XYZ file of C-alpha atoms in Angstrom:
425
model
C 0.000 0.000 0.000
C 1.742 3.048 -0.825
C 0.679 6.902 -0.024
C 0.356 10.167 -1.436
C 0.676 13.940 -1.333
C 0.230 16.968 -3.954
C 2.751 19.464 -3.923
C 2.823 22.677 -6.086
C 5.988 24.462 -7.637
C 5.681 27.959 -8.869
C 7.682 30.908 -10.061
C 11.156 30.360 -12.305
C 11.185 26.690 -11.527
C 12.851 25.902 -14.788
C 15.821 28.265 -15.127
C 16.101 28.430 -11.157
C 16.566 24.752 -11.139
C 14.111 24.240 -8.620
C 12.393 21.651 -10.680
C 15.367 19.280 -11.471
C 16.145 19.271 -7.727
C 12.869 17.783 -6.107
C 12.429 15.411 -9.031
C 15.861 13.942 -7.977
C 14.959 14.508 -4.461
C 11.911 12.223 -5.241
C 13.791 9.622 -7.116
C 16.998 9.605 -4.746
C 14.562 9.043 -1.639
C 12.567 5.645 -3.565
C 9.520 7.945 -4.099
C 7.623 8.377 -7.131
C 5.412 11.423 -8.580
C 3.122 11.920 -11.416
C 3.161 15.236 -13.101
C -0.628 16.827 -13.569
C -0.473 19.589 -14.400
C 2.721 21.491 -15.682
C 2.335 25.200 -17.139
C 5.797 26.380 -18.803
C 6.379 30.229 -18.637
C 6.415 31.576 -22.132
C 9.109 34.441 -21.703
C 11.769 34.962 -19.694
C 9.472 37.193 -17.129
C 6.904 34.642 -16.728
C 6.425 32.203 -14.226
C 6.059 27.856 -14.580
C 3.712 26.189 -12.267
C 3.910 22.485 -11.751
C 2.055 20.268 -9.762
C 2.256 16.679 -8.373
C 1.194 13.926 -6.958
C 4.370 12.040 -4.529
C 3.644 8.850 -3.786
C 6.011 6.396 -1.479
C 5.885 3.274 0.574
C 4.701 4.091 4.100
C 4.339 7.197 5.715
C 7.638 7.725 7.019
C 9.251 7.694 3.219
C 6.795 9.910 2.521
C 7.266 12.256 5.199
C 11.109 12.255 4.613
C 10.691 13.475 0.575
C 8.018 15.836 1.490
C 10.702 17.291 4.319
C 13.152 17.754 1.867
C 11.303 19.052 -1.095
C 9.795 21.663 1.469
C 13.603 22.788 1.506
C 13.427 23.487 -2.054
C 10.252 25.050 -1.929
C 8.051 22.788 -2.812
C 4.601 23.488 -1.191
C 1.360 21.337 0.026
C -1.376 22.314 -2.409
C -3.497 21.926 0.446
C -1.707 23.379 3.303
C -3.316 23.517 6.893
C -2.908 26.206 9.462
C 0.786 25.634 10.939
C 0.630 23.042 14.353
C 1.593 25.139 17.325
C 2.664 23.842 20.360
C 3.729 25.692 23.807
C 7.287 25.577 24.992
C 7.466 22.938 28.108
C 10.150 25.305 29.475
C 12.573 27.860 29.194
C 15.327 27.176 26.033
C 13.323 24.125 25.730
C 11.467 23.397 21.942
C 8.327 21.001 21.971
C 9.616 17.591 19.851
C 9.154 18.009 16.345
C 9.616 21.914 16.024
C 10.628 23.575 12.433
C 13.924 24.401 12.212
C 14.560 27.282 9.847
C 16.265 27.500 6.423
C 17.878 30.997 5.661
C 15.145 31.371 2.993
C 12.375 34.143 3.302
C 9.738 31.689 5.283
C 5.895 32.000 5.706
C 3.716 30.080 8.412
C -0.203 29.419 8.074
C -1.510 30.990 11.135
C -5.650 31.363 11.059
C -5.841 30.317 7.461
C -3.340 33.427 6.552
C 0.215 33.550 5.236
C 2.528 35.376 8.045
C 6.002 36.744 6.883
C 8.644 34.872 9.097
C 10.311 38.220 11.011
C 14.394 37.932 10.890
C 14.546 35.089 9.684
C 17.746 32.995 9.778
C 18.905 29.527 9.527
C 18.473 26.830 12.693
C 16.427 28.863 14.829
C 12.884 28.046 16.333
C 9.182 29.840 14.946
C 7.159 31.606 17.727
C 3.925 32.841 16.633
C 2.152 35.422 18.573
C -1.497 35.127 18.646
C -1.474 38.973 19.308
C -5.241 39.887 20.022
C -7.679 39.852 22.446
C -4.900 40.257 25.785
C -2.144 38.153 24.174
C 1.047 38.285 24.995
C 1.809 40.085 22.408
C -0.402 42.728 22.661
C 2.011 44.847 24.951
C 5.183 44.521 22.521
C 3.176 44.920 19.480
C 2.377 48.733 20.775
C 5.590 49.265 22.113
C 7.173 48.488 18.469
C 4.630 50.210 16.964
C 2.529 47.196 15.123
C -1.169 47.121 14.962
C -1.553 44.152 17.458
C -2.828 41.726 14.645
C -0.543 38.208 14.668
C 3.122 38.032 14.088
C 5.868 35.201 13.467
C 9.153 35.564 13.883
C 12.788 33.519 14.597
C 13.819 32.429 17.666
C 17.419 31.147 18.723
C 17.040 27.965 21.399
C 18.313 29.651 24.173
C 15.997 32.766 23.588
C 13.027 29.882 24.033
C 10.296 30.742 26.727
C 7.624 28.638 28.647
C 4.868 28.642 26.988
C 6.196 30.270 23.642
C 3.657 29.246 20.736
C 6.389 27.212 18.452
C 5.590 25.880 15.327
C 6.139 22.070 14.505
C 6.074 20.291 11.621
C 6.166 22.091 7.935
C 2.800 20.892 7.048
C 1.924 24.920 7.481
C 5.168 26.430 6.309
C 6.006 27.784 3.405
C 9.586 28.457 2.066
C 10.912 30.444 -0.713
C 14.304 30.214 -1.849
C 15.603 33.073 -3.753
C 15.422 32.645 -7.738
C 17.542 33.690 -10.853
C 17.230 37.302 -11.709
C 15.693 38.307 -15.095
C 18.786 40.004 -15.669
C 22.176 39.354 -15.872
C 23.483 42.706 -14.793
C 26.188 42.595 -11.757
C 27.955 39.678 -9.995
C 25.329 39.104 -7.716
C 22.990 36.243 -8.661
C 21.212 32.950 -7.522
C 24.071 30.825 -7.218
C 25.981 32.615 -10.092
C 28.578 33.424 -8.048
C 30.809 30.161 -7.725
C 34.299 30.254 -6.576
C 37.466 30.158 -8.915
C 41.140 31.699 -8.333
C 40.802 32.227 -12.270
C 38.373 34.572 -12.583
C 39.377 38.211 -14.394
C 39.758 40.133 -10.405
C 40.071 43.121 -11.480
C 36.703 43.612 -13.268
C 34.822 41.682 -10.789
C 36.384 44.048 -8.188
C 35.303 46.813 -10.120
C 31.727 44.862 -10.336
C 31.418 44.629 -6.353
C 32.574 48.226 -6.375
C 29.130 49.505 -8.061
C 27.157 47.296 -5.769
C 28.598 48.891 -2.919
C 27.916 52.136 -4.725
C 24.516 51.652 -5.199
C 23.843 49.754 -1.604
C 24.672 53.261 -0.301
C 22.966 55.341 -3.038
C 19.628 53.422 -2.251
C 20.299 53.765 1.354
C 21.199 50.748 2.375
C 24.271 49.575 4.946
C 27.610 47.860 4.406
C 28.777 45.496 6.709
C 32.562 44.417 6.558
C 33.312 41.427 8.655
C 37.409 41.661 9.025
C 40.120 39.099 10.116
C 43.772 39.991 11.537
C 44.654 39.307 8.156
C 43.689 42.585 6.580
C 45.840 44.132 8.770
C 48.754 41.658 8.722
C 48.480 42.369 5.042
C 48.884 45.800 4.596
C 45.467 46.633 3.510
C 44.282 48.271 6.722
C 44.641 51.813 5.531
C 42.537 51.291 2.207
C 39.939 49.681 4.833
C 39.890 52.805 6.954
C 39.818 54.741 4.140
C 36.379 52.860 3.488
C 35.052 53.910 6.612
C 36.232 57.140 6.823
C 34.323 58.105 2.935
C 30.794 55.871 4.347
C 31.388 52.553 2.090
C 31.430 50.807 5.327
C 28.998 51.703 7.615
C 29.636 48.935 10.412
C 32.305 46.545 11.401
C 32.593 42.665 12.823
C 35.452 41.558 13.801
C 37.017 39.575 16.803
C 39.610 40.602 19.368
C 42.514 39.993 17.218
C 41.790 42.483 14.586
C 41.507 44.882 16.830
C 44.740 44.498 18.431
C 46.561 44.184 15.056
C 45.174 47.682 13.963
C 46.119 49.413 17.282
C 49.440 48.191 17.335
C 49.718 49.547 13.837
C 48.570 52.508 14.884
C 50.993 52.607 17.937
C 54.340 50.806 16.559
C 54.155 50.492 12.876
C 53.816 46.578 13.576
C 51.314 44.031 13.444
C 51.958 40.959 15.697
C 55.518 42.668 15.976
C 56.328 42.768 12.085
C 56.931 45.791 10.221
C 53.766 46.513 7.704
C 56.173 48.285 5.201
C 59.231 46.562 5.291
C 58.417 43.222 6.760
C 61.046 43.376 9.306
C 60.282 42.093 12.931
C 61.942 44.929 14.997
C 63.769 44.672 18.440
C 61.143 43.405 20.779
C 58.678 43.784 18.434
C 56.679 40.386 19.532
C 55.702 42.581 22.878
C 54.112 45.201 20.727
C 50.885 43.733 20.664
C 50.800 43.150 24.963
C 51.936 46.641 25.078
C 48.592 48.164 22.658
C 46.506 45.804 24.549
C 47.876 46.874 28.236
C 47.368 50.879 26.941
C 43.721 50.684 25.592
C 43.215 48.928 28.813
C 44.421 51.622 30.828
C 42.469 54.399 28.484
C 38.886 52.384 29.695
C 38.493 50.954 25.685
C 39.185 52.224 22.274
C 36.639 55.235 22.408
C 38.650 56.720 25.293
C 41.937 56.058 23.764
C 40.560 58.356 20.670
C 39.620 60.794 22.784
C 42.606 60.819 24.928
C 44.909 61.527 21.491
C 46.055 57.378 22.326
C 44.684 56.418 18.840
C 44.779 58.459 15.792
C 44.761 56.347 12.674
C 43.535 53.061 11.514
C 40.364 51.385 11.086
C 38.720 51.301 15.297
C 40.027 54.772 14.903
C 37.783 56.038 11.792
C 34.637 53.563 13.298
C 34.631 55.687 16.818
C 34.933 59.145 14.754
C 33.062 58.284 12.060
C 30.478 56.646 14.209
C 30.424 53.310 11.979
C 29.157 50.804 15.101
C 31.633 47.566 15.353
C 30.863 43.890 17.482
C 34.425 42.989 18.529
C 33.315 38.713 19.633
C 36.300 36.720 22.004
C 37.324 33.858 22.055
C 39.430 31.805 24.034
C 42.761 32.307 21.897
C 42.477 36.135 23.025
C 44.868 37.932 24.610
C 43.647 40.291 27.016
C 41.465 41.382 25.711
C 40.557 44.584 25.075
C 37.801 46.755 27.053
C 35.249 46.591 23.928
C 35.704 42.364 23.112
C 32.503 41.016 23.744
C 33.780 37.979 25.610
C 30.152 35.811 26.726
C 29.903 33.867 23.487
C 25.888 34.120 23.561
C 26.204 37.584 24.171
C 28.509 38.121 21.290
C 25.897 36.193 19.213
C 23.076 38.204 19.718
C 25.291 41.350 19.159
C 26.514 40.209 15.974
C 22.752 38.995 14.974
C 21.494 42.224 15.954
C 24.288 43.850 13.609
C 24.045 41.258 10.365
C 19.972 41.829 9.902
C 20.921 45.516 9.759
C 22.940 44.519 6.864
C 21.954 44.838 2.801
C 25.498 43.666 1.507
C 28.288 42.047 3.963
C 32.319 42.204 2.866
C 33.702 39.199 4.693
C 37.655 39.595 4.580
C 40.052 36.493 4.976
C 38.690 35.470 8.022
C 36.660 31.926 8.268
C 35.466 31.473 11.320
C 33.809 34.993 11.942
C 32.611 34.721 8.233
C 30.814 31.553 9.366
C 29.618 33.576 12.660
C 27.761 36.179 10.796
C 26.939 34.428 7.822
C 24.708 31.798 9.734
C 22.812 34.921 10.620
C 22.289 36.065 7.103
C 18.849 35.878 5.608
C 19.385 34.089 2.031
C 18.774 37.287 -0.027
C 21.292 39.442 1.814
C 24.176 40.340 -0.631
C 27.829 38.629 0.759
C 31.155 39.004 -0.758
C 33.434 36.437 0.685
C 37.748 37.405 -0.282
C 40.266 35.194 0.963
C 43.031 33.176 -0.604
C 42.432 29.984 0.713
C 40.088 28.758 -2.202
C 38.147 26.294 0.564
C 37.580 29.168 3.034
C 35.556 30.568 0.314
C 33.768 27.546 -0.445
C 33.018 26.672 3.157
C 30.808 29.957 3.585
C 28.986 29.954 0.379
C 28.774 26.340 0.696
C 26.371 27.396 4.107
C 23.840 28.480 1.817
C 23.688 31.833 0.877
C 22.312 32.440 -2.314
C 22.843 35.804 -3.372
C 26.398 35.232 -3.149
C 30.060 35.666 -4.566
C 33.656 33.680 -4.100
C 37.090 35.701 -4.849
C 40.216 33.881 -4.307
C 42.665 36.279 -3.901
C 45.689 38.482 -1.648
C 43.219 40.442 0.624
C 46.202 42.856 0.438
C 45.036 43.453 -3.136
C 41.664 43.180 -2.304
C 40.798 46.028 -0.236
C 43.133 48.520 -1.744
C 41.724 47.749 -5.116
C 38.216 48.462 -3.689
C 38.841 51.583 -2.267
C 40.370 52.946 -5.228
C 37.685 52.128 -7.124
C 35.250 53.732 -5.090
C 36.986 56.525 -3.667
C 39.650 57.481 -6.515
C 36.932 56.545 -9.507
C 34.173 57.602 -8.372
């Protein structure tokens, strides 16, 4: 005896590749599915819809191919109201709960659609009734909404008793970003791709108009920067960035920080000469020595204002006013004042900062990359630069779709950047 479900695809199904994908889901998984109805798009603007029946063994089979064709955006053509269940407990999810993709995400609450607030990957749904003395009544007027229901993302330990969570996807609906109509700009659904070969200079150039027109539209610029940059030589084209408003906010962990002080302070970074590569005469102290000052100044604002520090990237962020989430870690030394050193605390900060984001610059650093992009909804523009060719592929590999690979000297990067914004412009 075998059992069935209908699922509907719609929008560029064909060119997106969304099709291809959950028929070989269905296949790979032992299923089986009969195509009834299958409209093709007759121009490039116009949408496909297909629908079909998926048949498998038992339920379980079943359940498993529906699961993963929900990932592609597949949908029940019959969808009920999302199942919500309360929290038993404080960071504790009922069984069964949806875990989010990075995609833009709807639930069915009351026989309506709801936008899925902030959405992110591997976080919990709460749905907020929001009527009649809910809950949410109180922080609806206090952020301004108009009281009706709301859904939004939820990281585990932000879980309360009694938090409505959704389970199951019977009721959610996900929508992975498509391929543009046009094939203007680097940024695409997975046209991005990785390769040390590709011409750098013009896609440099390319990124350089889409941080351009990020700001012209009014949007922000996040660049998330490893000690590299500096160790590199390309912190003063980065500053430079801040300093003209390319870069309106900064991630970055402990390390960086230090690196770009002690340039500041000693010409150095981990006790090696920027512009002649020469370790000076107890040059490997250098970096105690920043630390130990900024320490004594109260953190890296009152170091500026004190005359301690004035060049260098922290430098043009506190005058400039371009916010920065400096996370810890335990390979810190230190730290400094401003290093965010509770890792859950850090995590929120950096959430907080990556959904103010319309395009992130992540710069030859892997593991804060990996930080902020897990926080990244799937349409957020991300430019990952380092020359470690599997660094690059790690991150994009995470899921981002509107995203680009360069393999390649950050050193060259940045400077080439800047000069293309700042000196071309």
């Amino acid at each position: 005896m075998t059992v069935a479900r209908t699922v509907e695809l719609e929008g560029h199904i064909i060119d997106s590749g969304m099709m291809q994908q959950c028929f070989g889901v269905v296949m790979d998984l032992g299923g089986n599915f009969d195509v009834e109805v299958f409209e093709v798009g007759e121009h490039k603007d116009a949408e496909s819809y297909c629908r079909m029946t998926v048949t498998a063994d038992d339920e379980e089979s079943l359940r498993e191919i529906l699961h993963e064709l929900h990932q592609h955006g597949a949908h029940l053509s019959d969808p009920p109201n999302a199942t919500l269940k309360p929290a038993p407990g404080d960071r504790v999810v009922p069984h069964g709960f949806y875990s989010t993709t990075n995609h833009p995400t709807k639930v069915r609450y009351d026989d309506e659609w709801l936008p899925v607030e902030n959405i992110e990957m591997d976080c919990a749904v709460v749905v907020e009734p929001g009527a009649d003395g809910d809950p949410g009544d109180e922080r609806d007027a206090e952020n301004g909404r108009d009281g009706g229901p709301r859904a939004y993302t939820k990281v585990l330990n932000a879980i309360e008793e009694g938090d409505l969570v959704v389970t199951d996807e019977a009721g959610v609906r996900v929508d992975p970003p498509e391929r543009p109509r046009g094939s203007k700009g680097p940024f695409g659904f997975m046209q991005g791709g990785v390769s040390a070969e590709r011409p750098s200079e013009s896609l440099i150039r390319e990124i350089a108009e889409s941080v351009a027109e990020t700001k012209a539209e009014g949007g922000s610029v996040l660049a998330v920067a490893g000690p590299a940059v500096i160790h590199s030589g390309a912190g003063d084209a980065l500053a430079r960035l801040v300093r003209e408003g390319y870069v309106d906010m900064l991630s970055a962990g402990n390390g960086f920080a230090v690196h770009d002080l002690e340039r500041g302070q000693y010409g150095t970074s981990l006790g090696m000469d920027v512009e002649t590569l020469e370790s000076p005469r107890k040059g490997h102290k250098h970096h105690i020595y920043t630390i130990s000052e900024i320490i004594r100044a109260g953190g890296i604002e009152q170091a500026v204002e004190q005359g301690l520090v004035e060049e260098g990237v922290m430098y043009e962020c506190v005058v400039n006013d371009a916010p920065y989430v400096l996370a810890g870690s335990i390979r810190d030394d230190g730290p400094l004042p401003d290093t965010i050193t509770d890792a859950v605390e850090a995590q929120n900060a950096i959430r907080e900062q990556a959904r103010e984001a319309d395009l992130v610059v992540m710069l030859s650093t892997l593991l804060h990359s990996v930080a902020v992009g897990n926080c990244l909804p799937s349409t957020t523009k991300v430019v990952c630069v380092d020359i470690n060719p599997a660094t690059v592929t790690q991150l994009l590999d995470r899921g981002s779709a509107q995203a680009i690979g360069m393999v390649t000297d950050v050193g060259t990067f940045v400077p080439k950047l800047a000069e293309v914004l700042v000196d071309d412009a």
